[in-house]
Short mmCIF file of C-alpha atoms in Angstrom, two decimals:
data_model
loop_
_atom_site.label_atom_id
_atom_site.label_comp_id
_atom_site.label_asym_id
_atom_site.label_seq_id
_atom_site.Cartn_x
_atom_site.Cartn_y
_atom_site.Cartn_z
CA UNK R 1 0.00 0.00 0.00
CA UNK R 2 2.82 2.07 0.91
CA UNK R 3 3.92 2.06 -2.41
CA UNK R 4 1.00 2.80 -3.86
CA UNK R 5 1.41 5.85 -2.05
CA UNK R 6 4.46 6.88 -3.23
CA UNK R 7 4.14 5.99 -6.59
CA UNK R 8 0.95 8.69 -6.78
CA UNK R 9 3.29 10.77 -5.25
CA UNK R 10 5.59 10.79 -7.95
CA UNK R 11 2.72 10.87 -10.66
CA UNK R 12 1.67 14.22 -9.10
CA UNK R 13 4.93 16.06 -8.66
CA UNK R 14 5.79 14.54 -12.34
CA UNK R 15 2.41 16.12 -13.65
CA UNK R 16 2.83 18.83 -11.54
CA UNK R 17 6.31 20.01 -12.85
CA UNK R 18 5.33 19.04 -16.77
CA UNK R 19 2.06 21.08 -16.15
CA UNK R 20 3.63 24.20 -14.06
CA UNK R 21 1.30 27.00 -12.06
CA UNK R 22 -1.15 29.27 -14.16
CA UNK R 23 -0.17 32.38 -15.48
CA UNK R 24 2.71 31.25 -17.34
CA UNK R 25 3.08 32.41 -20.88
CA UNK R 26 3.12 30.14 -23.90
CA UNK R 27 3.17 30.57 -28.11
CA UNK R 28 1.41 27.17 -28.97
CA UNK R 29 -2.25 27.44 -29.67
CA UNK R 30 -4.20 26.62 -26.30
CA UNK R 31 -5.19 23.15 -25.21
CA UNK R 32 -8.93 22.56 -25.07
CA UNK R 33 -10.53 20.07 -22.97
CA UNK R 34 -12.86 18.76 -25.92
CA UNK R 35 -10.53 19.38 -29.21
CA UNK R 36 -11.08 19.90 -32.12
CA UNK R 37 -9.63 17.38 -34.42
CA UNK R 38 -11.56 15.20 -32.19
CA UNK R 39 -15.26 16.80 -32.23
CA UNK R 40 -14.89 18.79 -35.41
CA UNK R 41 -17.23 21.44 -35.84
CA UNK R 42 -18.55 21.11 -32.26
CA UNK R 43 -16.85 24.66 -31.11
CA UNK R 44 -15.78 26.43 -34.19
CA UNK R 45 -18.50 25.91 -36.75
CA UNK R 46 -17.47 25.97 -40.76
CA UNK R 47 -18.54 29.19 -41.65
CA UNK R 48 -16.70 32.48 -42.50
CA UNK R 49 -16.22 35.72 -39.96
CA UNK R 50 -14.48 38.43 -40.58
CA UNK R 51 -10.79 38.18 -41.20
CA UNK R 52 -10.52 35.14 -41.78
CA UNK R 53 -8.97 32.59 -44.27
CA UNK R 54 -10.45 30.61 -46.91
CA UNK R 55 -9.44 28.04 -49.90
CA UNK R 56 -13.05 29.10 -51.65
CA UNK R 57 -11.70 32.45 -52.89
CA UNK R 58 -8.61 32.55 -54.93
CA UNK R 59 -6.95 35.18 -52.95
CA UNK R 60 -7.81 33.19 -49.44
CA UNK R 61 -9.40 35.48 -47.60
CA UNK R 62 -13.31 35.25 -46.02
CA UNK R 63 -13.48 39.66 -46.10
CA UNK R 64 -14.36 40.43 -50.00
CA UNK R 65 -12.88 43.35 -51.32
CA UNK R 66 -15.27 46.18 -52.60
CA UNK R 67 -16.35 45.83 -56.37
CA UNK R 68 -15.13 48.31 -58.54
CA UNK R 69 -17.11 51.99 -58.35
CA UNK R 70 -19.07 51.11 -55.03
CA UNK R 71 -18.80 52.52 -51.66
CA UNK R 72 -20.14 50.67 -48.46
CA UNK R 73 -23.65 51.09 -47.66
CA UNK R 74 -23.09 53.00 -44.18
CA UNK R 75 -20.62 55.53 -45.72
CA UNK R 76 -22.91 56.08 -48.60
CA UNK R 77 -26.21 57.61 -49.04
CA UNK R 78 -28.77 54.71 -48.13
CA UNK R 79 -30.87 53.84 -51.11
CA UNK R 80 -29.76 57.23 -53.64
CA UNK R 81 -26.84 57.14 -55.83
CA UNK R 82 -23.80 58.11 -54.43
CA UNK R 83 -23.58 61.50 -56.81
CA UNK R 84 -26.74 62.49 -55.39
CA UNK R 85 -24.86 64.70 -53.43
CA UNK R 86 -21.86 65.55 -54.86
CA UNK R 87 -21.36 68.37 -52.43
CA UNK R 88 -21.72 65.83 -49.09
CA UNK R 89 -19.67 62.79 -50.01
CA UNK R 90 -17.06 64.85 -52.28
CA UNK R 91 -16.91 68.26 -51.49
CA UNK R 92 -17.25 69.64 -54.49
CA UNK R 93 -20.07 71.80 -56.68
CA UNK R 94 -21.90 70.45 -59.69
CA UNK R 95 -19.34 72.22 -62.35
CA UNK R 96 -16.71 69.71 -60.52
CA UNK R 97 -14.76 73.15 -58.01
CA UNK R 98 -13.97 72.37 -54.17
CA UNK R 99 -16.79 73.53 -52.48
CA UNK R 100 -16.82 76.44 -49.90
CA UNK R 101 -18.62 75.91 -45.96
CA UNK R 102 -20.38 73.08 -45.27
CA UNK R 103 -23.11 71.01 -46.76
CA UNK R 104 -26.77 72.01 -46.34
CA UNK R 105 -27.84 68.82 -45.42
CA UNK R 106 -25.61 69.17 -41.90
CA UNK R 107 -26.39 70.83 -38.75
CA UNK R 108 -23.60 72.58 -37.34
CA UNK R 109 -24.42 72.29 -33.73
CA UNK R 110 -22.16 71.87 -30.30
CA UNK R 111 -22.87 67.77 -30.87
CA UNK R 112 -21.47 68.24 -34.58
CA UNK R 113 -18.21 69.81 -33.06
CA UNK R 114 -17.82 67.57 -30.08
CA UNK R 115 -17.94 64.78 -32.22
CA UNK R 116 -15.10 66.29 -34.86
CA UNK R 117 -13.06 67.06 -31.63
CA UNK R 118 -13.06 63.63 -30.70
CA UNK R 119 -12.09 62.07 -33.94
CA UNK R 120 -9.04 64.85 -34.51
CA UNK R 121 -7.67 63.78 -31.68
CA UNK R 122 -8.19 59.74 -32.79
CA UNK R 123 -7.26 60.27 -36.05
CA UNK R 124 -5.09 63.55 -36.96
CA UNK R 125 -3.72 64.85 -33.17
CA UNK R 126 -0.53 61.77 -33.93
CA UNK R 127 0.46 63.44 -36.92
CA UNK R 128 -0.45 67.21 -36.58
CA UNK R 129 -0.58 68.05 -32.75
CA UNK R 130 -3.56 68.79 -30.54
CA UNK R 131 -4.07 72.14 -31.64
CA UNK R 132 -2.94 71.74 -35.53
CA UNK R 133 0.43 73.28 -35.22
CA UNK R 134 2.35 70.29 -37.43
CA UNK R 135 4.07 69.42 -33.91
CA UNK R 136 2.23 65.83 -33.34
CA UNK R 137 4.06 63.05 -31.50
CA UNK R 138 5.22 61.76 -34.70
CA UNK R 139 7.55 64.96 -35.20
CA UNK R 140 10.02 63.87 -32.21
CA UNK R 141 10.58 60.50 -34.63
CA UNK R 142 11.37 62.09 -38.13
CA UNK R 143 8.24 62.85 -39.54
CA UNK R 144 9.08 66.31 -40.70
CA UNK R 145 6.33 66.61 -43.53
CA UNK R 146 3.68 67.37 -41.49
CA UNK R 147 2.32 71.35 -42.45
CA UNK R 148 0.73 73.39 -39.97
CA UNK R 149 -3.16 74.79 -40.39
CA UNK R 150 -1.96 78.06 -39.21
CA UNK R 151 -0.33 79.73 -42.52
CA UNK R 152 -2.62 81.73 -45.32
CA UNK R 153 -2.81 79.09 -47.74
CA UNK R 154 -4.52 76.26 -45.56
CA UNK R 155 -6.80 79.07 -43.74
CA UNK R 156 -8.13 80.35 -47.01
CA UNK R 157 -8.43 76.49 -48.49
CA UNK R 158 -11.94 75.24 -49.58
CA UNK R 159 -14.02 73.23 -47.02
CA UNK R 160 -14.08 70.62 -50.19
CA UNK R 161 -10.87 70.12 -50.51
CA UNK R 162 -9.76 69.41 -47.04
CA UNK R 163 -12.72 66.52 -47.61
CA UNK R 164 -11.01 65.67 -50.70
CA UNK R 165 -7.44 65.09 -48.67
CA UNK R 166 -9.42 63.40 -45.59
CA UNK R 167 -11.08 61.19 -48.09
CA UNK R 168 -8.24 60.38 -50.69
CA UNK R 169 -4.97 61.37 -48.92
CA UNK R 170 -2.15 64.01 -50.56
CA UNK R 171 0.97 63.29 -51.36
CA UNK R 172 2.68 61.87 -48.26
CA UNK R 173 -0.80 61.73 -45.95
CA UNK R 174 -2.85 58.20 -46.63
CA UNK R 175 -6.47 58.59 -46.97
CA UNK R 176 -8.77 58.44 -43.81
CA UNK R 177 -11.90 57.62 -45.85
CA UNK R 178 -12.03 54.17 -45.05
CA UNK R 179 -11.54 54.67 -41.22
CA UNK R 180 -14.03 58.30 -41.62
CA UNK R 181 -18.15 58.58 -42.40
CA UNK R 182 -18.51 61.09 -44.69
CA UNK R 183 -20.40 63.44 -41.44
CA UNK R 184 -16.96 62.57 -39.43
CA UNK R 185 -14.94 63.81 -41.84
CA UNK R 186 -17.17 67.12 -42.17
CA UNK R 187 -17.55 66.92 -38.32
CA UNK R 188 -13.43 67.00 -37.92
CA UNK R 189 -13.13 69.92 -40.78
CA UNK R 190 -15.20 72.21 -38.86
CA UNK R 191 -13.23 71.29 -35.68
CA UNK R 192 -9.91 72.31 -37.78
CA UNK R 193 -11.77 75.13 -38.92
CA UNK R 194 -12.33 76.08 -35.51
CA UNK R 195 -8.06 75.76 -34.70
CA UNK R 196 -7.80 78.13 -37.31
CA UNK R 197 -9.94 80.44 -35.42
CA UNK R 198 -8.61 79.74 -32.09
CA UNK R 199 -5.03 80.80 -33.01
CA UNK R 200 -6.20 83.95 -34.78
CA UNK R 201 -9.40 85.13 -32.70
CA UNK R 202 -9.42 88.11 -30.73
CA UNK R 203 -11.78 89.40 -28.04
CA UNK R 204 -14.46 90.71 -30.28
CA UNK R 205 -15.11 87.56 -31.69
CA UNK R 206 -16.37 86.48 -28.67
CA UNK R 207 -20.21 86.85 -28.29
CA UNK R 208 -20.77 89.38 -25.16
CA UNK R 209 -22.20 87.48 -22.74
CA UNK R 210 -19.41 84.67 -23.12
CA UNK R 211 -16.79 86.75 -22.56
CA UNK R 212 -17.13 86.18 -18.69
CA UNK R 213 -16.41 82.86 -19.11
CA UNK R 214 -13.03 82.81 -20.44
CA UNK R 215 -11.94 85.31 -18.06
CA UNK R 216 -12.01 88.25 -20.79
CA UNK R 217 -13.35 91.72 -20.24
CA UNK M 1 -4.66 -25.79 5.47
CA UNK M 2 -1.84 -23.05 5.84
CA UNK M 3 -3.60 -19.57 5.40
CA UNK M 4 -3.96 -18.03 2.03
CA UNK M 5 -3.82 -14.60 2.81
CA UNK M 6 -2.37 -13.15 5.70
CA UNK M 7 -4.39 -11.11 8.59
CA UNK M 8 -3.63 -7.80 7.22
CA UNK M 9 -5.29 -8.68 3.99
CA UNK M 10 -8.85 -8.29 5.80
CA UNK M 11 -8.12 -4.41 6.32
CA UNK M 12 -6.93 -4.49 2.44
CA UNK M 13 -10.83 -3.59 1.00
CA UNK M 14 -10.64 -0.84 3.52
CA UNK M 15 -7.27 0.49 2.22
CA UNK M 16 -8.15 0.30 -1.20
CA UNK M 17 -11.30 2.32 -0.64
CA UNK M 18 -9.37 5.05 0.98
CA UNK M 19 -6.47 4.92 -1.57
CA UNK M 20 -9.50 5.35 -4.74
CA UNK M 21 -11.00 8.03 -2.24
CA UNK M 22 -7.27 10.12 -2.24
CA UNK M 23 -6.91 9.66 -5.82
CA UNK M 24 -10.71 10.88 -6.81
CA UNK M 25 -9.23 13.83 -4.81
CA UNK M 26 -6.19 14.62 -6.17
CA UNK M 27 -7.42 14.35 -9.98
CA UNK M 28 -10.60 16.16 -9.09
CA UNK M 29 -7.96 19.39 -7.71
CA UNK M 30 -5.76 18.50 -11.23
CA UNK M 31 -8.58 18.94 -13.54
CA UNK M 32 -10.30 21.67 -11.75
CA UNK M 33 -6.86 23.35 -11.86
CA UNK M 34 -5.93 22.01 -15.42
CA UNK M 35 -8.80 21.66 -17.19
CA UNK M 36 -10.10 25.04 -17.05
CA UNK M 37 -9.17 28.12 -19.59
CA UNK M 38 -7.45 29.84 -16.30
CA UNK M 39 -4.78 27.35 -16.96
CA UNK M 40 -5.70 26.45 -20.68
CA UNK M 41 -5.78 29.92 -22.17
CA UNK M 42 -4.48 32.75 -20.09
CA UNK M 43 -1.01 33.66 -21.01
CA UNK M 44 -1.40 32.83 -24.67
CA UNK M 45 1.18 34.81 -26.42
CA UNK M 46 1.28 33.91 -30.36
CA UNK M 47 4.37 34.40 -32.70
CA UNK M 48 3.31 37.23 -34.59
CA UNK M 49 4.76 37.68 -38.25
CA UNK M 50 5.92 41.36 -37.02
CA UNK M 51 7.29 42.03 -33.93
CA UNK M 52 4.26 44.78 -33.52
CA UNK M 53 4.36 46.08 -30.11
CA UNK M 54 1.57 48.10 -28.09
CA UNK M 55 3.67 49.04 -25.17
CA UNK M 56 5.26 51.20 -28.10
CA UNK M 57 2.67 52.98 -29.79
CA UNK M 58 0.22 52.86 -27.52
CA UNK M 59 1.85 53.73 -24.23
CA UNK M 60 4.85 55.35 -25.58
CA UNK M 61 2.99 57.20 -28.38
CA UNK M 62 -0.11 57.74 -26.74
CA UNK M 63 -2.12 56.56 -29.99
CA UNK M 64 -6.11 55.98 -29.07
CA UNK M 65 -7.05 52.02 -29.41
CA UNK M 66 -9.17 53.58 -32.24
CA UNK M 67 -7.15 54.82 -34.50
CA UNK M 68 -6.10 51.40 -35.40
CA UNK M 69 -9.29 49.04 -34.03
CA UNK M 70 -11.50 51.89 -35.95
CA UNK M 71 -14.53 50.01 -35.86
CA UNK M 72 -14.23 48.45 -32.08
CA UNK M 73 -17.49 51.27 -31.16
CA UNK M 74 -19.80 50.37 -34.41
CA UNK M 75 -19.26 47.07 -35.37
CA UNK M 76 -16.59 44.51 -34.54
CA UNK M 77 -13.35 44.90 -33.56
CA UNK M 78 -10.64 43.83 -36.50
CA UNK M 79 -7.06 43.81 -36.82
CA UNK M 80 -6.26 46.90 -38.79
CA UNK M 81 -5.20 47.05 -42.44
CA UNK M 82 -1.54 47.48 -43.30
CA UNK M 83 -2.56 50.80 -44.93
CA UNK M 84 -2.74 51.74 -41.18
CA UNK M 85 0.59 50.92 -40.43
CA UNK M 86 1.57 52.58 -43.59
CA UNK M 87 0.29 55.90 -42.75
CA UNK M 88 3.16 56.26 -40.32
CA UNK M 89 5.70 54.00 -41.46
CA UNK M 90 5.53 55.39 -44.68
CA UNK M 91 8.02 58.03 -43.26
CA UNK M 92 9.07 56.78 -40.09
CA UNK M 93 11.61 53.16 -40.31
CA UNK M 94 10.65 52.74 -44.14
CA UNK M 95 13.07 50.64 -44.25
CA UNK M 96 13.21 48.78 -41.25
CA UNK M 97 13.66 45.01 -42.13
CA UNK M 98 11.15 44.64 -39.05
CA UNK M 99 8.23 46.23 -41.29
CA UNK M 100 8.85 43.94 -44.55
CA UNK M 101 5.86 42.18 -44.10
CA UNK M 102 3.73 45.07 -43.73
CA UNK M 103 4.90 46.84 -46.63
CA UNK M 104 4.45 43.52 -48.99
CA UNK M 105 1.03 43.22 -47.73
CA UNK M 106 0.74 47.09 -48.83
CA UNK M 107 1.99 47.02 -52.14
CA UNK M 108 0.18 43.12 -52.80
CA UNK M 109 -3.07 43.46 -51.11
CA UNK M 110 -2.48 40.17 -49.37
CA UNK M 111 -3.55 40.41 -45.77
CA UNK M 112 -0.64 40.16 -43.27
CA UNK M 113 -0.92 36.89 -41.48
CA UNK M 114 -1.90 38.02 -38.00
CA UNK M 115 -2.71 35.03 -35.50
CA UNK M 116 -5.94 35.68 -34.00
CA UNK M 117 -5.22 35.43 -29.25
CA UNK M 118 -8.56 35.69 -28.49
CA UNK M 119 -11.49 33.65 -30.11
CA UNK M 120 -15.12 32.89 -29.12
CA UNK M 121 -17.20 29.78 -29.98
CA UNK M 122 -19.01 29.63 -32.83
CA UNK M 123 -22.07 28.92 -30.49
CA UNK M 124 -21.29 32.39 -28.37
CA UNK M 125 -22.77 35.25 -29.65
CA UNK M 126 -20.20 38.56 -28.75
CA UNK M 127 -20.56 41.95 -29.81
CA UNK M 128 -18.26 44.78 -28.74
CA UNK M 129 -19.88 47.58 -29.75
CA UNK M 130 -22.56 47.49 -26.50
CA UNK M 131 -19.82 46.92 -24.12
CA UNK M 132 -17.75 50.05 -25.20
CA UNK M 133 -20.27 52.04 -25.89
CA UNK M 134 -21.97 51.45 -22.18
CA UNK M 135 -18.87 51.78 -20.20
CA UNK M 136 -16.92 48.70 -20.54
CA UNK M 137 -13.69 50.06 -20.44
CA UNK M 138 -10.74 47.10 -22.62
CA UNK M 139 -8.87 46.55 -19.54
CA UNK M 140 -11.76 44.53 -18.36
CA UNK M 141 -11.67 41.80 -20.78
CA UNK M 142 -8.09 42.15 -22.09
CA UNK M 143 -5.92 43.63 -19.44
CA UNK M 144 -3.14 46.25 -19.65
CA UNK M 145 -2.19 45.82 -23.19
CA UNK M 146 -0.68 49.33 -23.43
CA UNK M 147 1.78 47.56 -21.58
CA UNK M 148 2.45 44.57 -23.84
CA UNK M 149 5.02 43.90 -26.33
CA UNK M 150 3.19 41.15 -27.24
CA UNK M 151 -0.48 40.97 -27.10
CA UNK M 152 -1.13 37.75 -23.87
CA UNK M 153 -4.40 36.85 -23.09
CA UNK M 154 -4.64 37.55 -19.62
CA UNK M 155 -8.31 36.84 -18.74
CA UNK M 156 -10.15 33.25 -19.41
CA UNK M 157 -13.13 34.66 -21.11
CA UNK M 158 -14.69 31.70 -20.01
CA UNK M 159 -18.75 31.48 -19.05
CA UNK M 160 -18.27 32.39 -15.72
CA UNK M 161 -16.37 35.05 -16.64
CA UNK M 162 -18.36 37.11 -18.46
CA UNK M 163 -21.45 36.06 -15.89
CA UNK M 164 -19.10 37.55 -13.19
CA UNK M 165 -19.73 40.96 -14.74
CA UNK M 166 -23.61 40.54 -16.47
CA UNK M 167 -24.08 39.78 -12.67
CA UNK M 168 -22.52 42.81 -11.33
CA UNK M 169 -21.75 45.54 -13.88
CA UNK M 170 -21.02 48.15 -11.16
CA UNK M 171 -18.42 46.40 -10.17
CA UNK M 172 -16.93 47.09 -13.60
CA UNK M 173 -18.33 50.58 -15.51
CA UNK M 174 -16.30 53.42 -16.24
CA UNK M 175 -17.26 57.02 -17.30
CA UNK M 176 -17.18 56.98 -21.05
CA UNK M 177 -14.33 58.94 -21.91
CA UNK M 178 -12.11 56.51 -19.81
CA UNK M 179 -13.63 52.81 -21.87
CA UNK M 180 -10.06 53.30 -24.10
CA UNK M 181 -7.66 54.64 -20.89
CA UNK M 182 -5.99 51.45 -19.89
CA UNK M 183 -5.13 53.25 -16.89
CA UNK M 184 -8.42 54.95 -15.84
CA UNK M 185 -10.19 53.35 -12.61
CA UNK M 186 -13.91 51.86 -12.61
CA UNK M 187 -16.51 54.18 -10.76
CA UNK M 188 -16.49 51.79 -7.78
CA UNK M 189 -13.57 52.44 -7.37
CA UNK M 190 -13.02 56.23 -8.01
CA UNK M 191 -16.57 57.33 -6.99
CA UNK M 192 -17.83 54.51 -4.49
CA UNK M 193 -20.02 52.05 -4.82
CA UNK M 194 -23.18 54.41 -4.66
CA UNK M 195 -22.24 56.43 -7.57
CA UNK M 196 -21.45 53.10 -9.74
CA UNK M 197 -25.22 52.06 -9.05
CA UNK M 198 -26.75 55.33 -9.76
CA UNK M 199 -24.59 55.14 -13.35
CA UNK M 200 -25.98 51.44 -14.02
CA UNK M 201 -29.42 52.53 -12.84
CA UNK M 202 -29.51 56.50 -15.14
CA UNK M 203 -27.93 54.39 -18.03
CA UNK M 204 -30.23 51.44 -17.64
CA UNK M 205 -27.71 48.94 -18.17
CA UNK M 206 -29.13 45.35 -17.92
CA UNK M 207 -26.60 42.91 -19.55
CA UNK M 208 -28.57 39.12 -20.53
CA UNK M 209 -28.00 36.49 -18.11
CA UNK M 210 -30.17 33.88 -19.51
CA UNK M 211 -29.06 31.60 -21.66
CA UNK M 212 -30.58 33.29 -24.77
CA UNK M 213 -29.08 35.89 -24.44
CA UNK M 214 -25.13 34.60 -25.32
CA UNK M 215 -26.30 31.57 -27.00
CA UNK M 216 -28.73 32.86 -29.95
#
């Protein structure tokens, strides 16, 4: 019986040292108590999610890229064509010039500039600084490109063609269409608009009775 | 008729008994310890095919968990595009023989081959949009990864684990600009208690515990 003993003994500080404590950190796939090549199908079911890769398609993968000439449904108008209006989801006028102020179909409201803060500082406070200056994070590793908003040229630029860089990039800036709605992008042009302002505003731009506020007389 | 067994056999059933009894034991500890994804799953740490590292561009270059995951608070979250990387690295270490992969997959089209660390049952429905977007902060489910060089699952997501919280979600809200500060504190612990139930009650959040409500 003794022995008996002592040979379970072994088998558990054996298993024990093989297996080790939790929290240790491992590269091979996890175990699972009921595996797969054993039930298949039972946990991960033959079908296609996102991201994924498959033999079907002759590139491999389960996310289909967009057909030629289409835009996805929640970045285009729902059920019009997408040059319904040209001056919303490209910026620009029916004789094909960048459009000037913002569409008609927007409200520019607090909400509409809250949400444009929020995505500048997502998507363009990296590269060109909280405030718009050029002097993003980015800067302090090399990226020297980066202009300001504050000079002449970008202050007197059309509302339609900062959508048209937002959308489809400039030389070395990607696009930000596929990661902006077409209202974000407005959304974060009036919120650069309103940079510009800040850095050139004086006191009698401020409304009267808000003046208090900031401390101003 | 000399004795077959000696005396000590007759305590022998007894012993036997005792011996299954410490063995039942022992391998019911092992597999609760073993068999469960505490031990299975938490510390999984793939090879990725670039050494990508969050404790770099998230903590070091304070980048939001959106700007990459762009569509974690409206649909899924996904592994972003190399055009992503690219919008940096473009410019910054074009060259790097770290970044090779990423800048075939840009000039190909062929995604990069990312190994998925966390994955759900097919039979588990999971959405991430409603926990973000009602003050589920990331740190929750997937721990400090602002700190990681390589992404480790830290957290079983296991059944219980995500009953845990539909149990007791003020345990575990955060105001909603802190859901993407890894470093932010819940409202329990911040505000109190009180204030974490007056959020869960004003916001009305009631997270499924049946078993509909996962398994749909």
């Amino acid at each position: 019986m003794r022995n008996a003993y002592i040979a379970t003994l072994f088998i558990v500080v054996l298993t024990f040292s093989i297996l080790g404590l939790r929290n240790r950190t491992f590269t091979k796939p996890p175990m699972d108590v009921f595996p797969e090549w054993l039930f298949p199908g039972m946990k991960y079911q033959p079908k296609l999610t996102q991201q994924q890769q498959s033999p079907f398609f002759a590139d491999g993968r389960s996310d289909r890229p967009a057909p030629p000439n289409t835009v996805p449904a929640s970045f285009g108008p729902a059920g019009q064509g997408v040059r319904s209006d040209d001056f919303l989801y490209r910026g620009k006028l029916h004789d094909g010039s960048w459009a000037r102020g913002f569409p008609p179909a927007l409200t520019l409201d607090m909400k509409f500039m809250e949400r444009g803060r929020e995505r500048f500082t997502i998507y363009c406070s990296p590269c060109h600084g909280a405030v718009g200056d050029g002097g993003g994070i980015t800067k302090k590793y090399g990226m020297g490109a980066v202009p300001t908003y504050h000079d002449d040229r970008l202050r007197q630029m059309a509302e339609g063609e900062i959508f048209n860089t937002i959308t489809n990039g400039k030389g070395q800036m990607n696009p930000y269409g596929d990661k902006l709605a077409p209202r974000d992008r407005w959304a974060v042009i009036a919120y650069v608009r309103a940079l510009q302002l800040a850095q050139t505003g004086t006191v009698a731009d401020v409304p009267e009775d808000h003046r208090a506020e900031l401390g101003l007389k | 008729m000399a004795k077959l067994f000696p005396k000590s056999a007759n305590k022998l059933p007894v012993q036997i008994i005792v011996y299954l009894c410490v063995v039942g034991c022992i391998a019911t500890a092992a597999a609760q310890y073993y068999m469960t994804p505490k031990y299975t799953r938490v510390g999984y740490a793939p090879m990725q095919p670039v050494p990508y590292s969050h404790a770099k561009h998230v903590g070091e270059l304070g980048l939001d968990c959106r700007y990459c995951h762009s569509t974690i608070d409206t649909a899924g979250a996904a592994i972003p595009t190399s055009q992503t990387c690219m919008n940096c690295h473009n410019q910054l270490k074009a060259a790097s023989p770290a970044l090779a992969v990423i800048r075939e997959s840009y000039q190909t089209g062929n995604p990069v081959p990312w190994v998925h660390v966390h994955v759900m049952p097919s039979f588990v429905y999971f959405d991430h949009s409603i926990h973000v977007n009602r003050g589920i902060g990331c740190v929750e489910c997937h721990g400090k990864v602002s700190e990681m060089d390589v992404v480790t699952q830290v957290k079983p997501m296991s059944m219980g684990f995500c009953l845990d919280c539909h149990r007791a979600p003020e345990l575990h809200v955060r105001e909603k600009a802190d859901v993407f500060n890894l470093d932010s504190g819940t409202i329990a612990a911040t505000q109190g208690i009180e204030a974490a139930r007056t959020f869960v009650k004003d916001w009305n959040i009631k997270p499924p515990v049946s078993c509909s409500g996962c398994h749909r």
